Amino acid sequence: MSQVTIESILQEKRLFPPSAEFSQSAHIKSLAEYQQICARAQADPQKFWAELAEQELHWFQKWTTVLDWQPPFAKWFEGGKINISYNCLDRHLATWRKNKAALIWEGEPGDSRTLTYAQLHREVCQMANVLKQLGVQKGDRVGIYLPMIPEAAIAMLACARIGAAHTVVFGGFSAEALRDRLVDGQAKLVITADGGWRKDTAVPLKAQVDKALADGSVPTVKDVLVVRRTAQQIQMEPGRDHWWHDLQQGVSANCPAEPMDSEDLLFILYTSGSTGKPKGVVHTTAGYNLYTHITTKWIFDLQDTDVYWCTADIGWITGHSYIVYGPLSNGATTLMYEGAPRPSNPGCMWDVIEKHGVNIFYTAPTAIRAFIKMGEHLPNARNLSSLRLLGTVGEPINPEAWMWYYRIIGGERCPIVDTWWQTETGGIMVTPLPGAIATKPGSATLPFPGIIADVVDLEGNNVPANEGGYLAVRHPWPGMMRTVFGDPDRFRRTYWEHIPPKDGQYTYFAGDGARRDEDGYFWVMGRVDDVINVAGHRLGTMEIESALVSHPAVAEAAVVGKPDDLKGEEIVAFVTLEGTFDPSEELNKELKKHVVQEIGAIARPGEIRFTEALPKTRSGKIMRRLLRSLASGQEVSGDTSTLEDRSVLDKLREGT
Ligand code: WTA
């Protein structure tokens, strides 16, 4: 649990109803309308989703079955033929939106580009044709390791267009992490760039790809397509590596979208869990298209004149669903920004809002806390009056940060949508609909229509109001993950068996603690498993531990999260050393560097504590609860009777 404490939640009584003006022009205009839609969805979920699928999407061929639910495996809209790239592009070309800005892009050094729907369509078709020329076929997997440049969206849409599944790997991941993901996904081709801009430096990407592919360690990868971004020196391996701008020359801009089966694989996105390697979360075509489309439309209350900006990276699910697919499927103008606040330009986010007249701004609580720290003089010096709606995602937001966002950025006129969801859910699950639901600072409020979310105990029973429990979902929904790539058993175990199925009723276990208040509002408390959320990035403690023990000096490692004012949580690693190694400042630094090399900078431990032994139960399980208390400087409370050797605890205490 990070910033949000039970005490602060129980005291939080402020209520912010939407203004009459906002509600009047919103897609969903009142609480009564929201409740009516929910009632309709609950009475006949299949009819509800089928009607939306019919109204909101283009189908090459209509489905025959709305839902085939063989718990925990769902198939939506079977028999249907559809293409998400068609829904994001082609269908808008027949309307006035043809010449509307689809993508506004701001590069970090100040360059920018706007692509209309017609232009984006053209580029996507060209890249799709290039992929085909390189032998990529329907059903193949393509790795994407790109900075935040238009080609990232173009690459995703090009894959979807020809029926190749993409697996986007966040550009901040190391070569090792990239290799693992390419191997697991058996990628045939990788799309990357020479480098990308990050806080005024050109960070290498192609060099990382070279390292990941070295010595044929990913045998399935035959080709690498390289976008020129930073013009830094890179190696091009003849026969394997190709410049995108070379192959784009003269290639046809005509590439009809492949009619895909509804349940054809759209993408794999790797995410951390509490055990083992990151899992390949599988999303398929039609259900994901529908769910991201309708959530974007209603939650961000998209109007055709809006400029919409989500600050996530394309390497995370938020970038997939709410920079690319959801907004484009709606024919919206989506803004993409390569940069981040940095010493040379701490106010850059507000510059972008002012320059492009951004109307909807969606970011993470960690970013908001950083904005607060940098000072309100920065946003106050810009004209932010274009904003009409704000959103947050990725971690619980503390009421103070919420209030600052509301007052300083939103000028007390913009509703805030605090959206709870996960890589696995495909789209937003618990959220205010901004014209309908009054908000409370720190609460994600109510479930999206058609989503039956609950707070339950481990038997699956609803817990009473204001008591803690586990966030769970009762019914399948179109955007849900379908399986773990190559490991359906892991899918079942991880998500559907924590709460034992009862009478054939399966309950989805999200891994988050939550409570509902007397109004039914959800207050998400944070992860209840061994996943830590650092600056909105999700990391498995076990992954970091594996990285640490892969260093020759480390015998054992235990990683826990400790509350952090800025990042929500900070990584603390307890490490025991092999006999011949002694604790030192150098080794401490070296181990941090080693984790960065194995996973990426996002996993750098804030603190490494050397210890002689780790606290374990008699059966050999590390007692993380104790470590968590120690890491955050709290008194170790609760039962310590199962501890194998009590002196370990005393030594750890002395060390702190
Ligand atoms: C956390 C990101 C509180 C939660 C979309 C979840 C949140 C994990 C919120 C998923 C929120 C996300 N309030 N916590 N509004 N949104 N989380 O897969 O712990 O990167 O389980 O997806 O982020 O992280 P993921």
XYZ file of C-alpha atoms and ligand atoms in Angstrom:
681
model
C 0.000 0.000 0.000
C 1.482 3.303 -0.957
C 0.185 6.791 -0.376
C -3.336 5.920 0.561
C -3.997 4.910 4.126
C -7.231 3.585 5.519
C -7.412 6.497 7.959
C -7.103 9.120 5.245
C -9.771 7.363 3.211
C -12.269 7.114 6.028
C -11.848 10.821 6.688
C -12.270 11.771 3.055
C -15.794 13.123 2.745
C -15.438 15.727 0.012
C -17.738 15.238 -2.952
C -17.371 16.886 -6.361
C -20.442 16.588 -8.566
C -19.977 17.385 -12.256
C -21.077 20.861 -13.288
C -24.429 21.169 -15.037
C -22.584 22.525 -18.046
C -20.299 19.504 -18.285
C -23.126 17.014 -17.800
C -25.346 18.637 -20.382
C -23.030 17.930 -23.293
C -21.574 14.658 -21.935
C -22.213 11.264 -23.531
C -23.605 9.991 -20.224
C -25.361 12.883 -18.561
C -26.550 11.806 -15.131
C -26.279 9.250 -12.376
C -29.746 8.044 -13.345
C -28.618 7.454 -16.925
C -25.519 5.586 -15.714
C -27.678 3.444 -13.443
C -30.093 2.708 -16.266
C -27.266 1.566 -18.527
C -25.840 -0.599 -15.735
C -29.236 -2.156 -15.104
C -29.615 -2.943 -18.794
C -26.141 -4.464 -18.905
C -26.808 -6.573 -15.847
C -30.164 -7.818 -17.050
C -28.733 -9.095 -20.324
C -24.973 -8.667 -20.615
C -24.719 -10.329 -24.010
C -27.400 -8.133 -25.510
C -25.720 -5.068 -24.026
C -22.301 -5.827 -25.524
C -23.759 -7.025 -28.823
C -25.706 -3.797 -29.295
C -22.602 -1.747 -28.657
C -20.540 -3.934 -30.995
C -23.098 -3.374 -33.712
C -23.385 0.388 -33.188
C -19.773 1.292 -32.539
C -17.623 -0.923 -34.778
C -17.283 -1.863 -38.410
C -17.528 -5.593 -39.101
C -16.589 -7.367 -42.334
C -18.870 -10.115 -41.141
C -21.173 -10.212 -38.144
C -20.583 -12.676 -35.306
C -22.698 -15.746 -34.683
C -22.141 -16.112 -30.916
C -21.745 -13.142 -28.572
C -20.022 -15.005 -25.748
C -18.712 -18.512 -25.364
C -17.658 -18.780 -21.710
C -15.822 -21.944 -20.727
C -14.448 -20.590 -17.474
C -11.925 -19.147 -17.264
C -11.651 -19.008 -21.049
C -13.849 -16.555 -22.901
C -14.516 -16.110 -26.587
C -16.319 -12.996 -27.694
C -18.109 -12.421 -30.994
C -17.144 -15.733 -32.563
C -17.862 -16.040 -36.231
C -17.255 -12.312 -36.702
C -14.651 -10.835 -39.026
C -13.103 -7.514 -38.097
C -9.854 -5.540 -38.231
C -8.922 -3.003 -35.560
C -6.656 -1.068 -37.930
C -9.668 -0.682 -40.249
C -11.740 0.561 -37.325
C -8.994 2.994 -36.303
C -8.318 4.313 -39.800
C -10.237 3.303 -42.919
C -13.714 3.876 -41.612
C -12.875 7.500 -40.793
C -11.619 8.144 -44.324
C -15.130 7.966 -45.666
C -16.158 10.828 -43.366
C -15.084 14.449 -42.802
C -12.469 13.066 -40.409
C -10.292 12.109 -43.349
C -8.431 15.393 -42.960
C -8.774 15.640 -39.193
C -5.596 15.328 -37.123
C -5.368 11.731 -35.969
C -2.001 12.009 -34.283
C -0.261 15.107 -33.006
C 3.278 14.341 -32.024
C 5.736 16.440 -30.028
C 9.354 15.371 -29.993
C 11.504 16.154 -26.998
C 13.914 18.480 -28.820
C 10.948 20.566 -30.007
C 10.225 18.981 -33.387
C 6.639 18.067 -34.066
C 4.445 16.334 -36.597
C 0.758 16.094 -37.238
C -0.710 13.208 -39.178
C -4.265 13.410 -40.452
C -6.305 10.235 -40.667
C -5.506 10.051 -44.388
C -1.783 10.484 -43.749
C -1.696 8.017 -40.878
C -3.562 5.490 -43.001
C -1.017 5.937 -45.765
C 1.969 5.391 -43.480
C 0.372 2.392 -41.809
C -0.370 0.791 -45.191
C 3.209 1.384 -46.288
C 4.678 -0.160 -43.186
C 2.260 -3.070 -43.480
C 3.479 -3.653 -47.037
C 7.110 -3.473 -45.912
C 6.410 -6.036 -43.190
C 4.824 -8.288 -45.799
C 7.835 -7.865 -48.095
C 10.041 -8.964 -45.228
C 8.013 -12.125 -44.950
C 5.787 -11.283 -41.989
C 2.529 -13.164 -42.250
C -0.784 -13.327 -40.462
C -0.262 -15.039 -37.110
C 3.425 -14.068 -36.802
C 4.671 -12.022 -33.861
C 6.559 -8.747 -34.270
C 8.580 -7.132 -31.484
C 8.346 -3.341 -31.194
C 11.074 -1.530 -29.229
C 10.642 2.121 -30.066
C 10.684 5.517 -28.427
C 7.584 7.691 -28.332
C 7.534 8.610 -31.996
C 4.678 8.310 -34.509
C 6.242 5.151 -35.920
C 5.393 3.382 -32.646
C 1.668 3.811 -33.347
C 2.228 3.195 -37.053
C 4.025 -0.075 -36.311
C 1.267 -1.338 -34.023
C -1.442 -0.508 -36.540
C 0.600 -1.988 -39.406
C 0.895 -5.286 -37.543
C -2.799 -5.304 -36.729
C -3.577 -4.530 -40.365
C -1.937 -7.685 -41.681
C -2.881 -9.860 -38.729
C 0.563 -10.088 -37.171
C 0.516 -9.789 -33.378
C 2.719 -7.137 -31.837
C 4.609 -7.386 -28.651
C 5.715 -3.946 -27.593
C 8.636 -3.797 -25.186
C 9.068 -0.564 -23.223
C 12.171 1.281 -24.488
C 13.465 1.572 -20.928
C 13.843 -2.196 -20.596
C 17.348 -3.604 -20.892
C 18.654 -5.832 -23.683
C 18.240 -8.840 -21.364
C 14.610 -8.052 -20.641
C 14.003 -7.457 -24.352
C 15.586 -10.780 -25.244
C 13.410 -12.710 -22.761
C 10.277 -11.190 -24.234
C 11.294 -11.792 -27.854
C 12.173 -15.400 -27.049
C 8.938 -16.063 -25.194
C 6.853 -14.451 -27.943
C 8.936 -16.095 -30.730
C 9.108 -12.813 -32.602
C 9.974 -12.980 -36.284
C 10.973 -9.363 -36.710
C 11.817 -6.413 -34.488
C 10.941 -2.798 -35.212
C 13.233 -0.370 -33.431
C 14.965 3.009 -33.848
C 18.577 4.086 -33.709
C 17.721 5.789 -30.416
C 15.256 8.024 -28.656
C 15.402 11.293 -26.715
C 15.234 11.027 -22.960
C 15.917 14.060 -20.769
C 18.109 15.773 -23.353
C 20.207 12.710 -24.201
C 19.948 10.353 -27.117
C 19.532 6.919 -25.567
C 20.514 3.972 -27.712
C 17.868 1.458 -28.733
C 19.309 -0.329 -31.755
C 22.457 -1.172 -29.781
C 20.235 -2.853 -27.182
C 18.503 -4.840 -29.897
C 21.918 -5.948 -31.210
C 22.792 -7.104 -27.710
C 19.499 -8.916 -27.281
C 19.935 -10.735 -30.584
C 23.674 -11.421 -30.215
C 24.926 -14.929 -30.991
C 21.608 -15.980 -32.414
C 20.034 -15.929 -28.970
C 16.634 -15.214 -30.490
C 16.650 -17.624 -33.427
C 13.149 -16.719 -34.599
C 14.107 -13.096 -35.389
C 15.059 -12.802 -39.050
C 14.882 -9.067 -39.654
C 15.193 -5.763 -37.860
C 13.461 -2.661 -39.185
C 15.152 0.507 -37.978
C 13.564 3.960 -37.796
C 15.926 6.924 -37.886
C 15.307 9.196 -34.925
C 18.494 10.441 -33.250
C 20.970 9.947 -36.124
C 23.491 8.413 -33.753
C 26.083 5.931 -34.984
C 24.743 2.405 -35.127
C 25.760 -0.909 -36.646
C 23.591 -2.267 -39.433
C 23.947 -5.988 -39.982
C 23.647 -6.708 -43.712
C 20.784 -9.011 -44.558
C 19.179 -8.609 -41.139
C 18.865 -4.867 -40.548
C 16.926 -2.493 -42.777
C 16.254 1.226 -42.561
C 12.555 2.001 -42.548
C 13.063 5.123 -44.684
C 14.844 3.033 -47.341
C 12.161 0.396 -47.565
C 9.379 2.973 -47.405
C 10.625 4.473 -50.682
C 8.267 3.546 -53.475
C 6.270 1.037 -51.495
C 2.553 1.005 -52.196
C 0.226 2.869 -49.854
C -2.511 0.433 -50.646
C -2.825 -2.448 -48.231
C -6.330 -3.695 -47.526
C -6.919 -4.633 -43.899
C -6.958 -8.390 -43.370
C -10.349 -9.650 -42.158
C -9.472 -11.187 -38.800
C -11.460 -13.623 -36.727
C -12.782 -11.943 -33.604
C -10.596 -14.099 -31.379
C -7.407 -13.819 -33.458
C -4.400 -12.721 -31.423
C -3.976 -8.936 -31.510
C -1.050 -8.499 -29.159
C 0.996 -9.878 -26.328
C 2.133 -7.515 -23.597
C 4.421 -8.718 -20.844
C 3.665 -7.776 -17.295
C 5.009 -8.644 -13.876
C 3.321 -10.959 -11.456
C 4.207 -12.253 -8.041
C 5.877 -15.403 -9.295
C 8.246 -16.328 -12.071
C 9.060 -14.492 -15.263
C 6.842 -11.717 -16.589
C 3.753 -13.177 -18.224
C 2.690 -12.590 -21.792
C -0.806 -11.179 -21.428
C -2.828 -12.117 -24.513
C -5.427 -9.786 -26.008
C -7.509 -10.635 -29.029
C -9.117 -8.550 -31.703
C -12.842 -7.843 -31.465
C -13.469 -7.752 -27.719
C -10.453 -5.555 -27.111
C -11.492 -3.217 -29.932
C -14.987 -2.850 -28.522
C -13.916 -2.443 -24.910
C -11.200 0.155 -25.538
C -13.502 2.002 -27.923
C -16.463 2.347 -25.602
C -14.437 3.047 -22.448
C -12.525 5.822 -24.230
C -15.718 7.353 -25.532
C -17.653 7.398 -22.264
C -14.894 7.887 -19.695
C -12.993 10.610 -21.523
C -16.270 11.898 -22.881
C -14.659 12.353 -26.280
C -16.085 15.090 -28.448
C -15.042 15.501 -32.048
C -13.274 18.787 -31.400
C -11.153 17.471 -28.532
C -7.383 17.213 -28.432
C -6.744 14.298 -26.132
C -3.410 13.601 -24.428
C -2.432 10.511 -22.502
C 1.124 10.747 -21.169
C 1.790 7.007 -20.863
C 4.469 5.253 -22.853
C 3.408 3.051 -25.721
C 5.287 0.222 -23.987
C 2.556 -0.111 -21.350
C -1.071 -1.115 -21.651
C -2.186 2.484 -21.103
C -0.310 3.481 -24.246
C -1.872 0.615 -26.194
C -5.467 1.181 -25.110
C -5.603 4.919 -24.516
C -3.053 6.489 -26.859
C -3.530 4.273 -29.873
C -6.518 1.956 -30.150
C -9.274 3.570 -28.066
C -8.840 7.157 -29.290
C -8.244 6.272 -32.956
C -11.158 3.850 -33.063
C -13.262 6.848 -31.993
C -11.792 9.110 -34.664
C -10.234 11.333 -32.005
C -7.125 13.501 -32.125
C -4.568 11.775 -29.921
C -1.405 13.525 -28.809
C 1.853 11.734 -28.259
C 4.817 13.282 -26.457
C 8.349 11.966 -26.517
C 9.668 14.076 -23.647
C 9.363 14.346 -19.897
C 9.961 17.140 -17.411
C 13.710 17.718 -17.137
C 16.022 20.366 -15.698
C 16.264 22.148 -19.046
C 12.475 22.342 -19.304
C 10.583 21.480 -16.112
C 7.374 23.042 -17.454
C 7.335 21.139 -20.742
C 4.035 19.377 -20.056
C 2.228 22.705 -19.637
C 3.919 24.033 -22.781
C 2.492 21.108 -24.737
C -1.008 21.710 -23.335
C -0.851 25.387 -24.193
C 0.670 24.871 -27.641
C -1.882 22.309 -28.779
C -4.890 23.454 -26.789
C -5.193 20.084 -25.090
C -8.697 19.441 -23.765
C -8.291 16.089 -22.027
C -5.185 15.187 -20.029
C -4.576 11.686 -18.627
C -1.518 11.027 -16.468
C -0.249 9.135 -13.415
C -0.320 10.119 -9.726
C 3.475 9.851 -9.615
C 3.717 12.486 -12.319
C 1.280 14.703 -10.421
C 3.341 14.403 -7.230
C 6.427 15.353 -9.239
C 4.570 18.366 -10.697
C 3.646 19.445 -7.172
C 7.260 19.245 -6.138
C 8.436 21.271 -9.129
C 6.080 24.027 -8.110
C 2.789 25.504 -9.180
C 4.502 28.542 -10.684
C 5.218 26.352 -13.734
C 1.616 25.535 -14.673
C 0.472 28.938 -13.421
C 2.683 30.586 -16.025
C 0.856 28.788 -18.854
C -2.618 29.117 -20.225
C -4.302 25.824 -19.393
C -7.842 27.036 -19.998
C -8.336 24.584 -22.880
C -8.479 21.691 -20.401
C -11.939 20.331 -19.661
C -11.265 16.866 -18.243
C -8.417 15.261 -16.284
C -7.601 11.617 -15.646
C -5.247 9.506 -13.554
C -4.129 5.903 -13.742
C -1.576 3.429 -12.520
C -1.599 3.674 -8.751
C -3.737 4.970 -5.935
C -3.858 8.762 -5.831
C -3.557 10.426 -2.458
C -6.283 13.011 -1.799
C -3.729 15.855 -1.503
C -2.375 15.159 -4.990
C -5.944 14.859 -6.289
C -6.840 18.254 -4.825
C -3.737 19.896 -6.288
C -4.523 18.435 -9.711
C -8.109 19.614 -9.402
C -7.242 23.164 -8.326
C -3.992 23.990 -10.073
C -4.278 22.072 -13.332
C -8.033 21.793 -13.661
C -8.820 25.292 -12.400
C -11.615 23.718 -10.308
C -13.665 23.262 -13.456
C -12.427 19.908 -14.816
C -13.786 16.615 -13.501
C -11.097 14.064 -12.620
C -11.509 10.469 -13.718
C -9.438 8.204 -11.438
C -9.374 5.042 -13.533
C -8.606 1.641 -12.035
C -7.599 -1.154 -14.370
C -4.728 -3.462 -15.355
C -2.804 -4.863 -18.310
C -4.997 -7.934 -17.884
C -8.313 -6.106 -18.039
C -7.502 -4.489 -21.395
C -9.383 -1.332 -20.485
C -10.654 0.745 -17.598
C -12.883 -1.124 -15.123
C -13.677 1.189 -12.202
C -13.966 4.900 -12.907
C -16.216 7.893 -12.779
C -18.154 8.713 -15.933
C -17.404 12.407 -15.766
C -20.825 13.824 -16.587
C -22.651 11.369 -14.371
C -20.747 10.429 -11.247
C -19.717 12.775 -8.441
C -16.070 12.214 -7.538
C -14.333 11.854 -4.176
C -10.591 12.572 -3.997
C -8.775 9.228 -3.912
C -11.661 7.038 -5.064
C -11.985 5.378 -8.465
C -15.748 5.528 -7.712
C -17.935 2.988 -9.546
C -17.621 0.148 -12.064
C -17.949 0.830 -15.785
C -21.350 -0.302 -17.120
C -21.336 -4.050 -17.732
C -18.545 -4.664 -15.224
C -19.549 -6.514 -12.078
C -16.756 -5.545 -9.698
C -16.845 -6.368 -5.999
C -14.723 -6.297 -2.894
C -14.603 -9.835 -1.525
C -12.946 -12.097 1.013
C -10.913 -15.108 -0.052
C -14.059 -17.244 -0.234
C -15.532 -14.823 -2.704
C -18.133 -13.345 -0.348
C -18.770 -9.616 -0.565
C -17.359 -7.830 2.445
C -19.468 -5.193 4.242
C -19.053 -1.477 3.492
C -15.806 0.095 4.669
C -14.112 -3.216 5.356
C -10.991 -4.205 3.495
C -11.010 -7.013 0.964
C -9.857 -8.025 -2.487
C -10.887 -6.362 -5.707
C -12.620 -8.939 -7.876
C -14.697 -9.139 -11.048
C -17.636 -11.533 -11.371
C -18.370 -11.826 -15.076
C -16.324 -12.010 -18.250
C -16.039 -8.735 -20.186
C -14.974 -8.179 -23.814
C -11.594 -6.554 -23.037
C -10.377 -9.218 -20.617
C -7.105 -11.037 -21.281
C -7.693 -14.406 -22.871
C -4.736 -16.338 -21.506
C -1.055 -16.191 -20.642
C 0.841 -16.698 -23.881
C 1.854 -20.345 -24.038
C 0.693 -21.073 -20.491
C -3.086 -21.370 -20.047
C -2.574 -23.104 -16.722
C -0.793 -20.113 -15.312
C -3.710 -17.968 -16.441
C -6.145 -20.147 -14.531
C -4.007 -20.346 -11.405
C -3.032 -16.689 -11.245
C -6.377 -15.064 -11.810
C -9.212 -17.529 -11.344
C -8.330 -19.857 -8.495
C -7.341 -17.503 -5.664
C -11.025 -17.271 -5.059
C -12.305 -20.819 -5.395
C -14.982 -21.171 -8.073
C -18.404 -21.824 -6.562
C -21.178 -23.638 -8.455
C -19.429 -22.982 -11.754
C -19.148 -19.258 -10.948
C -15.629 -17.991 -11.512
C -14.320 -14.799 -9.950
C -11.402 -12.806 -11.352
C -8.818 -11.934 -8.695
C -7.062 -8.675 -9.523
C -4.324 -8.751 -6.886
C -5.393 -5.413 -5.393
C -6.746 -4.638 -1.968
C -9.799 -2.379 -1.880
C -12.811 -1.285 0.091
C -16.200 0.107 -0.825
C -17.738 2.890 1.181
C -21.385 3.308 2.111
C -22.088 4.812 -1.351
C -20.584 1.772 -3.060
C -17.509 3.768 -4.124
C -14.290 1.802 -4.593
C -11.119 2.841 -2.796
C -8.201 0.887 -4.216
C -5.480 0.354 -1.630
C -2.683 -1.179 -3.699
C -1.299 -4.628 -4.422
C -1.809 -7.456 -1.997
C 0.683 -9.758 -3.712
C 4.419 -9.555 -4.287
C 4.085 -6.935 -6.962
C 5.372 -3.461 -6.245
C 4.272 -0.337 -7.985
C 7.145 2.088 -8.423
C 6.135 5.351 -10.052
C 3.167 3.589 -11.637
C 5.397 0.856 -13.054
C 4.563 -2.640 -12.072
C 7.448 -4.865 -10.946
C 7.552 -8.348 -9.492
C 9.710 -8.654 -6.380
C 10.799 -12.055 -7.636
C 12.114 -10.647 -10.920
C 14.299 -8.198 -9.025
C 15.413 -10.933 -6.650
C 16.385 -13.167 -9.597
C 18.339 -10.295 -11.103
C 20.197 -9.806 -7.806
C 21.060 -13.458 -7.254
C 22.374 -13.702 -10.814
C 25.269 -11.581 -9.524
C 28.156 -13.755 -8.241
C 28.376 -11.898 -4.916
C 24.763 -12.499 -3.946
C 23.633 -15.587 -2.066
C 20.040 -14.640 -1.326
C 17.858 -11.624 -1.901
C 14.461 -10.475 -0.710
C 12.834 -7.427 -2.219
C 10.001 -5.421 -0.714
C 8.304 -2.098 -1.339
C 8.507 0.820 1.050
C 6.143 3.803 0.898
C 7.625 6.752 -0.972
C 6.176 10.241 -1.104
C 6.926 10.715 -4.769
C 6.944 7.311 -6.419
C 4.279 5.643 -4.308
C 6.668 2.837 -3.528
C 10.407 2.442 -3.498
C 12.336 -0.814 -3.932
C 14.274 -2.049 -0.909
C 16.408 -5.169 -1.306
C 17.747 -7.245 1.567
C 20.772 -9.178 0.393
C 22.998 -11.861 1.892
C 26.419 -12.326 0.332
C 28.418 -15.342 -0.735
C 31.179 -16.245 1.733
C 34.037 -14.557 -0.049
C 32.309 -11.195 -0.459
C 32.075 -8.391 2.073
C 29.522 -5.602 2.159
C 30.836 -2.337 0.747
C 29.604 0.875 -0.767
C 31.048 -0.217 -4.134
C 29.270 -3.532 -4.077
C 26.065 -1.755 -3.167
C 26.408 0.454 -6.241
C 27.433 -2.441 -8.414
C 24.382 -4.458 -7.447
C 22.080 -1.564 -8.273
C 23.760 -1.281 -11.649
C 23.432 -4.989 -12.162
C 19.656 -4.836 -11.674
C 19.466 -1.979 -14.189
C 21.358 -4.097 -16.675
C 19.202 -7.152 -16.113
C 15.816 -5.416 -16.138
C 16.077 -1.681 -16.766
C 16.357 1.599 -14.890
C 12.773 1.359 -13.617
C 13.825 -1.579 -11.415
C 16.836 0.115 -9.778
C 16.575 -0.534 -6.042
C 16.362 2.648 -4.006
C 18.143 0.898 -1.210
C 20.153 -2.287 -0.774
C 20.694 -3.565 2.744
C 23.288 -6.216 3.384
C 22.369 -8.663 6.075
C 23.782 -11.885 7.480
C 20.539 -13.765 7.124
C 16.955 -13.272 6.002
C 14.036 -13.852 8.354
C 12.413 -17.154 7.440
C 9.693 -19.392 8.717
C 10.547 -22.905 9.804
C 9.429 -24.113 6.417
C 11.939 -21.759 4.779
C 9.611 -19.032 3.514
C 10.983 -15.512 3.653
C 8.846 -13.404 5.979
C 8.335 -10.400 3.787
C 5.873 -8.818 6.179
C 8.730 -8.329 8.629
C 11.003 -6.967 5.937
C 8.344 -4.537 4.798
C 8.032 -3.176 8.330
C 11.792 -2.931 8.671
C 12.167 -1.243 5.293
C 9.671 1.457 6.173
C 11.176 1.954 9.624
C 8.090 0.695 11.424
C 8.077 -1.432 14.528
C 7.743 -5.074 13.580
C 4.325 -6.014 14.860
C 2.109 -9.041 14.621
C 3.025 -12.649 15.009
C 6.712 -13.485 14.817
C 6.392 -16.875 16.473
C 6.834 -18.735 13.192
C 10.281 -17.202 12.751
C 12.920 -19.893 12.604
C 15.676 -17.882 14.232
C 14.656 -14.844 16.235
C 18.168 -13.477 16.399
C 17.944 -12.732 12.649
C 15.310 -10.133 13.375
C 17.417 -8.515 16.077
C 20.386 -8.303 13.740
C 18.279 -6.802 10.988
C 16.957 -4.231 13.454
C 20.441 -3.313 14.510
C 21.405 -2.854 10.896
C 18.657 -0.279 10.377
C -2.563 -0.264 -10.022
C -2.024 -0.057 -15.517
C -5.185 2.477 -7.767
C -3.215 -1.491 -9.419
C -3.327 0.415 -16.168
C -3.281 -2.443 -10.598
C -4.292 1.505 -9.647
C -2.009 -2.129 -11.317
C -5.069 2.351 -10.473
C -2.054 -2.474 -12.779
C -5.910 3.317 -9.843
C -3.900 1.016 -11.722
N -5.937 3.331 -8.487
N -4.360 1.574 -8.311
N -6.644 4.183 -10.524
N -4.792 2.020 -11.750
N -3.571 0.711 -10.461
O -0.987 -3.644 -15.364
O -2.388 -1.998 -8.400
O 0.551 -1.630 -15.362
O -3.361 -3.793 -10.210
O -1.929 -1.429 -15.624
O -1.824 -0.727 -11.143
O -0.889 -2.068 -13.430
P -0.729 -2.233 -14.995
